[in-house]
């Protein structure tokens, strides 16, 4: 009886996710091993062509670029978010400081991308100022390069890193820092040897919640970066909607999926002993990701 | 190894220090009124806030610009007037967004809440499988979810449009609802249910008079999170939408791609103001939200 009741409660969710999540995922796994159809779609014939096509230098280059941009953006984001989270945690007015981080974060994703176009573009805010200072000078194009993409990605995902870092630093006992200083540690040592090891779970969650979405980024490289800054997400979309090579799009999707899943499990399972599971320990991290989709 | 023992010694001494401090000033008070001795991190914080708000200020600034171009040509409310009076497509997209957000949040909340009750109250064979299955959609890149749903809808030849958008949004909302509601249920005291049972309550009474009221704060925050996620989503919607299924983010996207009208500045300014008005009353709740 109890067995069946529990199962019945979860049945709608199991069915929904089976049909609309697992089945689609299985379909693209299958498609990646099929032959490409003439006008989109697939031929029901086993083939490894899609995976061979992935070894194409142009796609490998994009993969390398994606990895490079994701790593650089994640590191920059964490480096900036760490002192921010610390400052919020030590503030006597945490609510207001969090509020200030949340407002830009809850402003629509595309509105924020558009705002950066309005700032960096040829006719944008910065060029406006340049022309005002030095009339007659030609504008500088800040958009459409990889640094613009990194800048906007860091902008987009900073709150994802700040929120989990804040929530772990907030639980940290700051008197430990005083103790370290009393024992002769320099201020820098007290941070690196006492604070950082104690907020490891926050660092891991912040890193994951920044790296994973950036690795699969689509809108930012498309609108801010242009063709020369395309990332894997853009290649998938192009193969699907323009070139109509569905097996290749599926194969790249599978590669992205597998690499992020493996990364998440490797990082999440390399847990410190007393902790069960990164996301169990810190559900707020998952929730902070919630605001940004 | 040396560093570990060193670390351990530091910890023990730190404990002593903490006890001394608590005895002297009283625990929480001591912590709260401790002077903040890191001007550097405060400086970085305010710089970051400036960075985060800069684009929003620029948008609001340009929304009052009389000219079409970026150059300032005097104050005007013309774009706000256009936004309200003369943008029927935008309002249709807005209505679609609201409908999809409400509809998908309702569906996801219903499904996710039931599942959360099932996995926290009962133990059954597939329990951990359900938990894992519900967790995976959250860690997949959005583009993969969007692409796989598009391929799936094409495979069962379902016509793309509002309905497919609703299915997609419900799908990505379910895991968040499940997570939030189970977190709430796990915090609540199981002995209350035992007590109700001892007093003769039946399953239905336990569900409607005990479990659901207990889970209500979690259900509400899950519903609101789902609405936000849905209103915000661009990437997944982009793939699964079709004729008549334009949501607000998609409309903004097409405005960015195919000729920017300054109406978008006015719209953005309104949306920023809306966010501030919605979040500000909840600012004290944020701390609880972020620090659970």
Coordinates of C-alpha atoms in Angstrom, one line a residue:
Chain A
X1 CA 0.0 0.0 0.0
X2 CA 2.6 2.5 1.1
X3 CA 4.8 1.5 -1.8
X4 CA 2.1 2.1 -4.3
X5 CA 1.0 5.4 -2.8
X6 CA 4.5 6.9 -3.1
X7 CA 4.8 5.7 -6.6
X8 CA 1.4 7.1 -7.6
X9 CA 2.3 10.6 -6.2
X10 CA 5.4 10.6 -8.4
X11 CA 3.8 9.1 -11.4
X12 CA 2.8 12.4 -13.2
X13 CA 6.4 13.7 -12.8
X14 CA 7.9 10.4 -14.0
X15 CA 5.7 10.3 -17.0
X16 CA 6.2 14.0 -17.9
X17 CA 10.0 13.8 -17.6
X18 CA 10.1 10.5 -19.5
X19 CA 8.1 11.8 -22.4
X20 CA 9.4 15.4 -22.6
X21 CA 12.9 15.1 -21.3
X22 CA 14.3 11.6 -21.5
X23 CA 12.7 10.6 -24.8
X24 CA 13.9 13.8 -26.6
X25 CA 17.4 13.2 -25.2
X26 CA 17.4 9.6 -26.4
X27 CA 16.2 10.8 -29.8
X28 CA 19.2 13.1 -30.2
X29 CA 21.5 10.3 -29.0
X30 CA 20.0 8.1 -31.7
X31 CA 20.1 10.8 -34.4
X32 CA 23.8 11.4 -33.8
X33 CA 24.4 7.8 -35.0
X34 CA 22.3 8.1 -38.1
X35 CA 22.8 9.4 -41.7
X36 CA 21.8 12.9 -42.5
X37 CA 18.7 13.4 -44.6
X38 CA 18.7 15.4 -47.8
X39 CA 16.4 18.1 -46.6
X40 CA 16.9 18.0 -42.8
X41 CA 15.9 15.1 -40.7
X42 CA 17.7 11.7 -40.8
X43 CA 17.9 8.5 -42.9
X44 CA 17.4 5.4 -40.8
X45 CA 20.8 4.1 -41.4
X46 CA 23.6 3.7 -38.9
X47 CA 26.6 5.9 -39.5
X48 CA 29.4 7.6 -37.6
X49 CA 29.6 10.4 -40.1
X50 CA 28.4 13.0 -37.6
X51 CA 31.2 12.2 -35.2
X52 CA 33.7 12.2 -38.0
X53 CA 32.4 15.6 -39.1
X54 CA 33.0 16.8 -35.6
X55 CA 36.8 16.4 -36.2
X56 CA 36.5 19.1 -38.8
X57 CA 39.1 21.8 -37.9
X58 CA 36.5 24.6 -37.9
X59 CA 34.4 22.8 -35.3
X60 CA 37.4 21.9 -33.2
X61 CA 38.4 25.5 -33.3
X62 CA 35.0 26.6 -32.0
X63 CA 35.2 23.9 -29.3
X64 CA 38.6 25.2 -28.2
X65 CA 37.3 28.8 -28.2
X66 CA 34.2 27.7 -26.2
X67 CA 36.4 26.1 -23.6
X68 CA 38.8 29.0 -23.5
X69 CA 36.0 31.6 -23.1
X70 CA 34.2 29.5 -20.5
X71 CA 37.4 29.0 -18.4
X72 CA 38.4 32.7 -18.6
X73 CA 34.9 34.0 -17.8
X74 CA 34.4 31.6 -14.9
X75 CA 37.8 32.5 -13.3
X76 CA 37.1 36.2 -13.7
X77 CA 33.6 35.8 -12.3
X78 CA 34.8 33.9 -9.2
X79 CA 37.6 36.3 -8.6
X80 CA 35.2 39.3 -8.6
X81 CA 32.4 37.5 -6.8
X82 CA 34.5 36.3 -3.9
X83 CA 35.2 39.7 -2.3
X84 CA 31.6 40.8 -3.1
X85 CA 30.1 37.8 -1.3
X86 CA 32.5 38.5 1.6
X87 CA 31.5 42.1 1.8
X88 CA 27.8 41.2 1.8
X89 CA 28.3 38.6 4.5
X90 CA 30.2 41.0 6.8
X91 CA 27.9 43.9 6.2
X92 CA 25.4 44.9 8.9
X93 CA 22.8 45.5 6.2
X94 CA 22.8 42.3 4.2
X95 CA 19.2 42.6 2.9
X96 CA 19.9 45.9 1.0
X97 CA 23.2 44.6 -0.3
X98 CA 21.6 41.4 -1.6
X99 CA 18.8 43.4 -3.1
X100 CA 21.2 45.5 -5.1
X101 CA 22.7 42.3 -6.6
X102 CA 19.3 40.8 -7.3
X103 CA 17.8 43.7 -9.2
X104 CA 20.0 43.5 -12.2
X105 CA 19.9 39.7 -12.0
X106 CA 16.1 39.6 -12.3
X107 CA 16.0 42.1 -15.1
X108 CA 15.2 40.3 -18.3
X109 CA 18.2 38.5 -19.8
X110 CA 17.7 40.0 -23.3
X111 CA 17.1 43.4 -21.9
X112 CA 20.5 43.2 -20.3
X113 CA 22.1 42.0 -23.5
X114 CA 20.5 44.8 -25.4
X115 CA 21.8 47.3 -22.8
X116 CA 25.3 46.2 -23.5
X117 CA 24.8 46.7 -27.2
X118 CA 23.6 50.2 -26.4
X119 CA 26.7 50.8 -24.4
X120 CA 29.4 49.2 -26.6
X121 CA 28.0 49.7 -30.1
X122 CA 29.2 52.0 -32.8
X123 CA 26.4 54.5 -31.9
X124 CA 26.6 53.5 -28.3
X125 CA 27.0 55.2 -25.0
X126 CA 30.9 55.0 -24.8
X127 CA 31.3 56.2 -28.4
X128 CA 28.9 59.0 -27.6
X129 CA 31.2 60.1 -24.8
X130 CA 34.3 59.7 -27.0
X131 CA 32.7 61.8 -29.7
X132 CA 31.7 64.4 -27.1
X133 CA 35.2 64.6 -25.8
X134 CA 36.9 64.5 -29.2
X135 CA 34.5 65.7 -31.8
X136 CA 35.0 64.3 -35.3
X137 CA 36.8 61.2 -34.2
X138 CA 35.7 57.9 -35.7
X139 CA 33.9 55.6 -33.3
X140 CA 35.6 52.5 -31.9
X141 CA 33.7 49.2 -32.4
X142 CA 33.8 47.5 -29.0
X143 CA 31.3 44.9 -30.0
X144 CA 31.7 41.7 -32.0
X145 CA 34.9 40.3 -30.5
X146 CA 35.7 37.7 -27.9
X147 CA 36.5 40.2 -25.2
X148 CA 33.1 41.8 -25.5
X149 CA 31.7 38.2 -25.1
X150 CA 33.7 37.6 -22.0
X151 CA 32.8 40.9 -20.5
X152 CA 29.0 40.4 -21.0
X153 CA 29.2 36.7 -19.9
X154 CA 30.9 37.8 -16.7
X155 CA 28.2 40.5 -16.3
X156 CA 25.4 37.9 -16.8
X157 CA 26.8 35.3 -14.4
X158 CA 28.2 37.4 -11.6
X159 CA 25.1 37.0 -9.5
X160 CA 25.1 33.2 -10.0
X161 CA 28.5 33.2 -8.3
X162 CA 27.9 36.0 -5.7
X163 CA 24.8 34.3 -4.2
X164 CA 26.2 30.9 -3.3
X165 CA 29.5 32.4 -2.2
X166 CA 27.6 34.8 0.1
X167 CA 25.5 32.0 1.6
X168 CA 28.6 29.9 2.5
X169 CA 30.7 32.9 3.7
X170 CA 27.7 34.0 5.8
X171 CA 27.9 30.7 7.7
X172 CA 31.7 31.1 8.2
X173 CA 32.8 32.1 11.7
X174 CA 34.8 35.3 11.2
X175 CA 36.5 35.1 14.6
X176 CA 38.6 32.3 13.0
X177 CA 40.2 35.0 10.9
X178 CA 41.1 37.0 14.1
X179 CA 42.5 33.8 15.6
X180 CA 44.7 33.2 12.6
X181 CA 45.9 36.8 12.8
X182 CA 46.7 36.3 16.5
X183 CA 48.6 33.2 15.7
X184 CA 50.8 35.2 13.4
X185 CA 49.2 34.8 10.0
X186 CA 49.3 37.7 7.7
X187 CA 45.9 39.0 6.5
X188 CA 46.5 37.4 3.1
X189 CA 47.4 34.1 4.8
X190 CA 44.3 34.3 7.0
X191 CA 42.2 34.5 3.9
X192 CA 43.9 31.8 1.8
X193 CA 44.6 29.3 4.7
X194 CA 41.5 29.8 6.8
X195 CA 38.7 31.4 4.8
X196 CA 39.1 29.7 1.5
X197 CA 39.3 26.0 2.7
X198 CA 36.2 26.7 4.8
X199 CA 34.1 28.0 1.9
X200 CA 35.1 25.3 -0.5
X201 CA 31.5 24.1 -1.2
X202 CA 30.5 27.6 -2.0
X203 CA 33.4 28.0 -4.4
X204 CA 32.5 24.7 -6.1
X205 CA 28.8 25.6 -6.5
X206 CA 29.6 29.1 -7.7
X207 CA 32.1 27.6 -10.3
X208 CA 29.6 25.1 -11.6
X209 CA 26.7 27.5 -11.8
X210 CA 28.9 29.8 -13.8
X211 CA 30.8 27.4 -16.0
X212 CA 27.9 25.1 -17.1
X213 CA 25.6 27.9 -18.5
X214 CA 28.6 29.7 -20.1
X215 CA 29.8 26.5 -21.7
X216 CA 26.3 26.2 -23.4
X217 CA 25.9 29.9 -24.1
X218 CA 23.9 30.8 -27.1
X219 CA 22.4 34.3 -27.0
X220 CA 25.4 36.2 -25.8
X221 CA 27.9 35.0 -28.4
X222 CA 25.2 35.4 -31.1
X223 CA 24.2 39.0 -30.3
X224 CA 27.4 40.4 -28.7
X225 CA 30.1 38.4 -30.5
X226 CA 29.1 37.8 -34.0
X227 CA 30.4 35.1 -36.4
X228 CA 34.1 35.3 -35.2
X229 CA 33.1 34.6 -31.6
X230 CA 30.6 31.8 -32.2
X231 CA 30.6 29.1 -29.5
X232 CA 29.4 25.5 -29.6
X233 CA 25.8 26.6 -28.8
X234 CA 25.7 28.7 -32.0
X235 CA 27.2 25.9 -34.1
X236 CA 24.5 23.5 -32.8
X237 CA 21.7 26.0 -33.7
X238 CA 23.2 26.7 -37.1
X239 CA 23.5 23.0 -37.9
X240 CA 19.9 22.5 -36.9
X241 CA 18.2 25.4 -38.5
X242 CA 20.4 26.6 -41.3
X243 CA 22.7 23.8 -42.6
X244 CA 20.0 21.2 -41.6
X245 CA 22.5 18.6 -40.6
X246 CA 20.6 17.1 -37.7
X247 CA 23.0 14.3 -36.9
X248 CA 25.9 16.7 -36.6
X249 CA 23.8 19.0 -34.4
X250 CA 22.9 16.0 -32.2
X251 CA 26.5 14.8 -32.0
X252 CA 27.7 18.2 -30.8
X253 CA 24.8 18.4 -28.3
X254 CA 25.7 15.0 -27.0
X255 CA 29.3 16.0 -26.6
X256 CA 28.4 19.2 -24.7
X257 CA 25.9 17.2 -22.6
X258 CA 28.4 14.5 -21.7
X259 CA 31.2 16.9 -20.9
X260 CA 29.1 19.1 -18.6
X261 CA 27.5 16.1 -16.9
X262 CA 30.9 14.4 -16.3
X263 CA 32.3 17.7 -15.0
X264 CA 29.4 18.2 -12.6
X265 CA 29.7 14.6 -11.3
X266 CA 33.4 14.7 -11.0
X267 CA 33.4 18.0 -9.1
X268 CA 30.3 17.2 -7.0
X269 CA 31.5 13.8 -6.0
X270 CA 35.0 15.0 -5.0
X271 CA 33.3 16.1 -1.8
X272 CA 35.0 16.8 1.5
X273 CA 34.2 13.9 3.9
X274 CA 31.6 15.5 6.2
X275 CA 29.6 16.8 3.3
X276 CA 27.0 14.6 1.6
X277 CA 26.5 16.2 -1.8
X278 CA 27.2 19.7 -3.0
X279 CA 23.7 20.5 -4.0
X280 CA 22.1 19.0 -0.9
X281 CA 24.4 21.0 1.3
X282 CA 23.5 24.2 -0.5
X283 CA 20.0 24.2 -2.1
X284 CA 20.2 28.0 -2.3
X285 CA 22.8 27.6 -5.0
X286 CA 20.3 25.8 -7.2
X287 CA 17.8 28.4 -6.3
X288 CA 20.0 31.2 -7.3
X289 CA 20.4 29.6 -10.6
X290 CA 16.7 29.7 -10.8
X291 CA 16.5 33.4 -11.2
X292 CA 18.5 33.5 -14.4
X293 CA 17.3 31.1 -17.0
Chain B
X1 CA 50.1 16.5 6.0
X2 CA 52.1 19.1 7.9
X3 CA 49.6 21.7 6.9
X4 CA 46.7 19.6 8.0
X5 CA 47.9 19.3 11.6
X6 CA 48.9 22.9 11.5
X7 CA 45.4 23.7 10.4
X8 CA 43.9 21.5 13.1
X9 CA 45.9 23.3 15.8
X10 CA 44.7 26.6 14.5
X11 CA 41.1 25.5 14.6
X12 CA 41.4 24.4 18.2
X13 CA 43.0 27.7 19.2
X14 CA 40.3 29.5 17.3
X15 CA 37.7 27.7 19.3
X16 CA 39.3 28.9 22.5
X17 CA 39.4 32.4 21.1
X18 CA 35.8 32.2 20.1
X19 CA 34.7 31.0 23.5
X20 CA 36.6 33.9 25.1
X21 CA 35.0 36.3 22.8
X22 CA 31.5 35.0 23.4
X23 CA 32.0 35.2 27.2
X24 CA 33.2 38.7 26.9
X25 CA 30.6 40.2 24.5
X26 CA 27.9 37.6 24.0
X27 CA 27.8 35.6 20.8
X28 CA 25.6 37.0 18.2
X29 CA 26.0 40.6 19.3
X30 CA 29.8 40.3 19.1
X31 CA 29.5 39.0 15.5
X32 CA 27.0 41.6 14.4
X33 CA 28.7 44.7 15.6
X34 CA 32.2 43.6 14.8
X35 CA 33.7 46.4 12.7
X36 CA 34.1 45.5 9.1
X37 CA 37.9 45.5 8.6
X38 CA 38.1 45.0 4.9
X39 CA 37.7 48.2 3.0
X40 CA 39.0 46.5 -0.1
X41 CA 36.2 44.0 -0.4
X42 CA 33.7 46.8 0.2
X43 CA 35.3 48.8 -2.5
X44 CA 35.0 45.9 -4.9
X45 CA 31.4 45.3 -3.9
X46 CA 30.4 48.9 -4.7
X47 CA 32.4 48.8 -8.0
X48 CA 30.5 45.6 -8.9
X49 CA 27.2 47.2 -8.1
X50 CA 28.1 50.1 -10.3
X51 CA 29.0 47.6 -13.1
X52 CA 25.8 45.7 -12.6
X53 CA 23.7 48.8 -12.7
X54 CA 25.5 50.7 -15.5
X55 CA 23.5 49.1 -18.3
X56 CA 20.2 49.7 -16.6
X57 CA 21.0 53.4 -16.1
X58 CA 22.0 53.7 -19.7
X59 CA 18.7 52.2 -20.8
X60 CA 16.7 54.4 -18.6
X61 CA 18.7 57.5 -19.8
X62 CA 18.1 56.8 -23.5
X63 CA 14.5 56.0 -22.9
X64 CA 13.9 59.7 -22.3
X65 CA 15.8 60.7 -25.4
X66 CA 13.9 62.6 -28.1
X67 CA 16.0 61.4 -31.0
X68 CA 16.2 58.0 -32.6
X69 CA 20.0 57.9 -32.5
X70 CA 22.1 57.4 -29.4
X71 CA 23.0 61.1 -29.3
X72 CA 21.1 63.1 -26.8
X73 CA 18.5 65.3 -28.4
X74 CA 16.5 66.5 -25.5
X75 CA 14.0 65.1 -23.0
X76 CA 10.9 63.4 -24.3
X77 CA 8.3 60.8 -23.4
X78 CA 7.6 59.9 -27.0
X79 CA 8.9 56.3 -26.7
X80 CA 6.7 55.6 -23.6
X81 CA 3.7 56.9 -25.5
X82 CA 4.6 54.6 -28.5
X83 CA 5.1 51.7 -26.1
X84 CA 1.6 52.1 -24.6
X85 CA -0.4 53.3 -27.6
X86 CA 1.3 51.9 -30.7
X87 CA 2.8 48.5 -30.1
X88 CA 0.1 45.9 -30.5
X89 CA 2.6 43.1 -31.3
X90 CA 4.6 43.8 -28.2
X91 CA 1.5 43.6 -26.1
X92 CA 0.5 40.3 -27.7
X93 CA 3.9 38.9 -26.9
X94 CA 3.5 40.2 -23.3
X95 CA 0.1 38.5 -23.0
X96 CA 1.6 35.3 -24.4
X97 CA 4.5 35.5 -21.8
X98 CA 2.0 35.9 -19.0
X99 CA -0.2 33.1 -20.1
X100 CA 2.8 30.7 -20.6
X101 CA 4.4 31.7 -17.3
X102 CA 1.1 31.2 -15.4
X103 CA 0.1 28.0 -17.2
X104 CA 3.5 26.3 -17.0
X105 CA 4.1 27.4 -13.4
X106 CA 0.7 25.9 -12.4
X107 CA 1.3 22.6 -14.2
X108 CA 4.9 22.3 -12.9
X109 CA 3.8 23.2 -9.4
X110 CA 1.1 20.6 -9.4
X111 CA 3.3 17.8 -10.8
X112 CA 6.4 18.7 -8.8
X113 CA 4.5 19.1 -5.5
X114 CA 2.9 15.7 -5.8
X115 CA 6.3 14.1 -6.6
X116 CA 7.9 15.9 -3.7
X117 CA 5.2 14.6 -1.3
X118 CA 5.7 11.1 -2.8
X119 CA 9.5 11.0 -2.4
X120 CA 9.7 12.6 1.1
X121 CA 6.8 10.7 2.7
X122 CA 7.1 7.2 1.2
X123 CA 9.9 5.0 0.3
X124 CA 9.5 2.9 -2.8
X125 CA 11.8 1.2 -5.2
X126 CA 12.2 3.9 -7.8
X127 CA 12.6 6.7 -5.2
X128 CA 16.2 7.6 -5.8
X129 CA 15.8 7.2 -9.6
X130 CA 13.1 9.8 -9.5
X131 CA 15.3 12.2 -7.5
X132 CA 18.2 11.8 -10.0
X133 CA 15.9 12.0 -13.0
X134 CA 14.5 15.3 -11.6
X135 CA 18.0 16.7 -11.0
X136 CA 19.5 16.1 -14.5
X137 CA 17.4 18.7 -16.5
X138 CA 18.8 21.4 -14.2
X139 CA 22.5 20.7 -15.0
X140 CA 22.0 20.4 -18.8
X141 CA 22.9 23.4 -20.9
X142 CA 19.6 25.1 -22.0
X143 CA 20.6 24.7 -25.7
X144 CA 20.6 20.9 -25.4
X145 CA 17.1 20.9 -23.8
X146 CA 15.8 23.2 -26.5
X147 CA 17.4 21.3 -29.4
X148 CA 16.2 17.9 -28.1
X149 CA 12.6 19.2 -27.6
X150 CA 12.6 20.7 -31.1
X151 CA 13.8 17.4 -32.6
X152 CA 11.2 15.5 -30.5
X153 CA 8.3 17.8 -31.6
X154 CA 9.4 17.4 -35.2
X155 CA 9.5 13.6 -34.7
X156 CA 5.9 13.4 -33.4
X157 CA 4.9 16.1 -35.9
X158 CA 3.4 18.4 -33.3
X159 CA 2.8 21.9 -34.7
X160 CA 5.2 24.4 -33.0
X161 CA 3.4 27.2 -31.2
X162 CA 2.2 28.3 -27.8
X163 CA 1.3 24.7 -26.9
X164 CA 4.9 23.4 -27.5
X165 CA 6.3 26.5 -25.6
X166 CA 4.0 25.6 -22.6
X167 CA 5.2 22.0 -22.7
X168 CA 8.9 23.1 -22.8
X169 CA 8.4 25.6 -19.9
X170 CA 6.6 23.1 -17.8
X171 CA 9.5 20.6 -18.4
X172 CA 12.2 22.9 -17.3
X173 CA 10.2 24.2 -14.3
X174 CA 9.4 20.8 -12.8
X175 CA 12.9 20.1 -11.4
X176 CA 13.0 23.5 -9.6
X177 CA 9.5 23.0 -8.1
X178 CA 10.4 19.5 -7.0
X179 CA 13.7 20.7 -5.4
X180 CA 12.1 23.6 -3.5
X181 CA 9.0 21.7 -2.2
X182 CA 11.0 18.7 -1.1
X183 CA 13.5 21.0 0.7
X184 CA 10.5 22.5 2.6
X185 CA 9.0 19.1 3.3
X186 CA 12.2 17.6 4.6
X187 CA 12.5 20.5 7.1
X188 CA 9.1 19.9 8.6
X189 CA 8.5 17.6 11.5
X190 CA 7.3 14.1 10.6
X191 CA 6.0 13.5 14.1
X192 CA 3.1 15.9 13.4
X193 CA 1.9 13.4 10.7
X194 CA 2.3 10.5 13.2
X195 CA 0.3 12.5 15.8
X196 CA -2.5 13.1 13.2
X197 CA -2.6 9.4 12.4
X198 CA -2.8 8.5 16.0
X199 CA -5.7 10.8 16.4
X200 CA -7.5 9.0 13.6
X201 CA -6.9 11.2 10.6
X202 CA -7.2 9.4 7.2
X203 CA -4.9 9.7 4.3
X204 CA -6.9 12.5 2.6
X205 CA -7.1 14.5 5.8
X206 CA -3.4 14.1 6.4
X207 CA -2.7 15.3 2.8
X208 CA -5.0 18.3 2.8
X209 CA -5.0 19.4 6.4
X210 CA -1.3 18.7 7.4
X211 CA 1.1 18.1 4.5
X212 CA -0.2 20.7 2.0
X213 CA -0.5 23.6 4.6
X214 CA 3.0 22.6 5.9
X215 CA 4.5 22.7 2.4
X216 CA 2.6 25.9 1.5
X217 CA 5.5 28.4 1.8
X218 CA 7.7 26.0 -0.3
X219 CA 4.9 25.6 -2.9
X220 CA 4.4 29.4 -3.1
X221 CA 8.1 30.1 -3.6
X222 CA 8.3 27.3 -6.1
X223 CA 5.4 28.7 -8.1
X224 CA 7.0 32.2 -8.1
X225 CA 10.4 30.8 -9.1
X226 CA 8.7 28.9 -11.9
X227 CA 6.9 32.1 -13.1
X228 CA 10.2 34.0 -13.1
X229 CA 12.1 31.2 -14.9
X230 CA 9.4 31.1 -17.6
X231 CA 9.2 34.9 -18.1
X232 CA 13.0 35.0 -18.4
X233 CA 13.6 32.1 -20.7
X234 CA 14.8 32.9 -24.2
X235 CA 17.0 30.0 -25.5
X236 CA 14.6 27.0 -25.0
X237 CA 11.6 29.1 -26.2
X238 CA 13.6 30.2 -29.3
X239 CA 13.8 26.6 -30.5
X240 CA 10.3 25.3 -29.7
X241 CA 8.2 28.3 -30.7
X242 CA 6.2 28.6 -33.9
X243 CA 3.6 30.9 -35.4
X244 CA 1.6 32.7 -32.7
X245 CA 4.0 31.6 -30.0
X246 CA 6.1 34.8 -29.6
X247 CA 6.9 35.5 -26.0
X248 CA 8.3 38.8 -24.7
X249 CA 12.0 37.8 -24.7
X250 CA 11.6 36.5 -28.3
X251 CA 10.0 39.8 -29.3
X252 CA 12.8 41.8 -27.8
X253 CA 15.2 39.5 -29.6
X254 CA 13.6 40.2 -33.0
X255 CA 13.7 43.9 -32.2
X256 CA 17.4 43.7 -31.5
X257 CA 18.1 41.6 -34.6
X258 CA 15.9 43.5 -37.1
X259 CA 16.3 47.1 -36.4
X260 CA 16.3 48.6 -33.0
X261 CA 13.4 50.9 -32.2
X262 CA 13.9 53.2 -29.1
X263 CA 10.6 51.8 -27.9
X264 CA 12.8 48.9 -26.6
X265 CA 14.5 51.4 -24.3
X266 CA 11.2 52.5 -22.8
X267 CA 10.1 48.9 -22.5
X268 CA 13.3 48.0 -20.7
X269 CA 13.1 50.9 -18.4
X270 CA 9.5 49.8 -17.4
X271 CA 10.7 46.3 -16.9
X272 CA 13.6 47.4 -14.7
X273 CA 11.2 49.6 -12.6
X274 CA 8.9 46.6 -12.4
X275 CA 11.6 44.4 -11.1
X276 CA 12.6 47.0 -8.4
X277 CA 9.0 47.4 -7.3
X278 CA 8.5 43.6 -7.1
X279 CA 11.8 42.8 -5.4
X280 CA 12.1 45.7 -3.0
X281 CA 9.2 44.7 -0.7
X282 CA 10.7 41.3 -0.5
X283 CA 14.2 42.4 0.3
X284 CA 14.2 41.0 3.8
X285 CA 12.9 37.8 2.5
X286 CA 16.0 37.7 0.1
X287 CA 18.3 36.9 2.9
X288 CA 16.3 33.9 3.9
X289 CA 16.1 33.0 0.3
X290 CA 19.8 33.2 -0.4
X291 CA 21.1 31.8 2.9
X292 CA 19.0 28.8 3.4

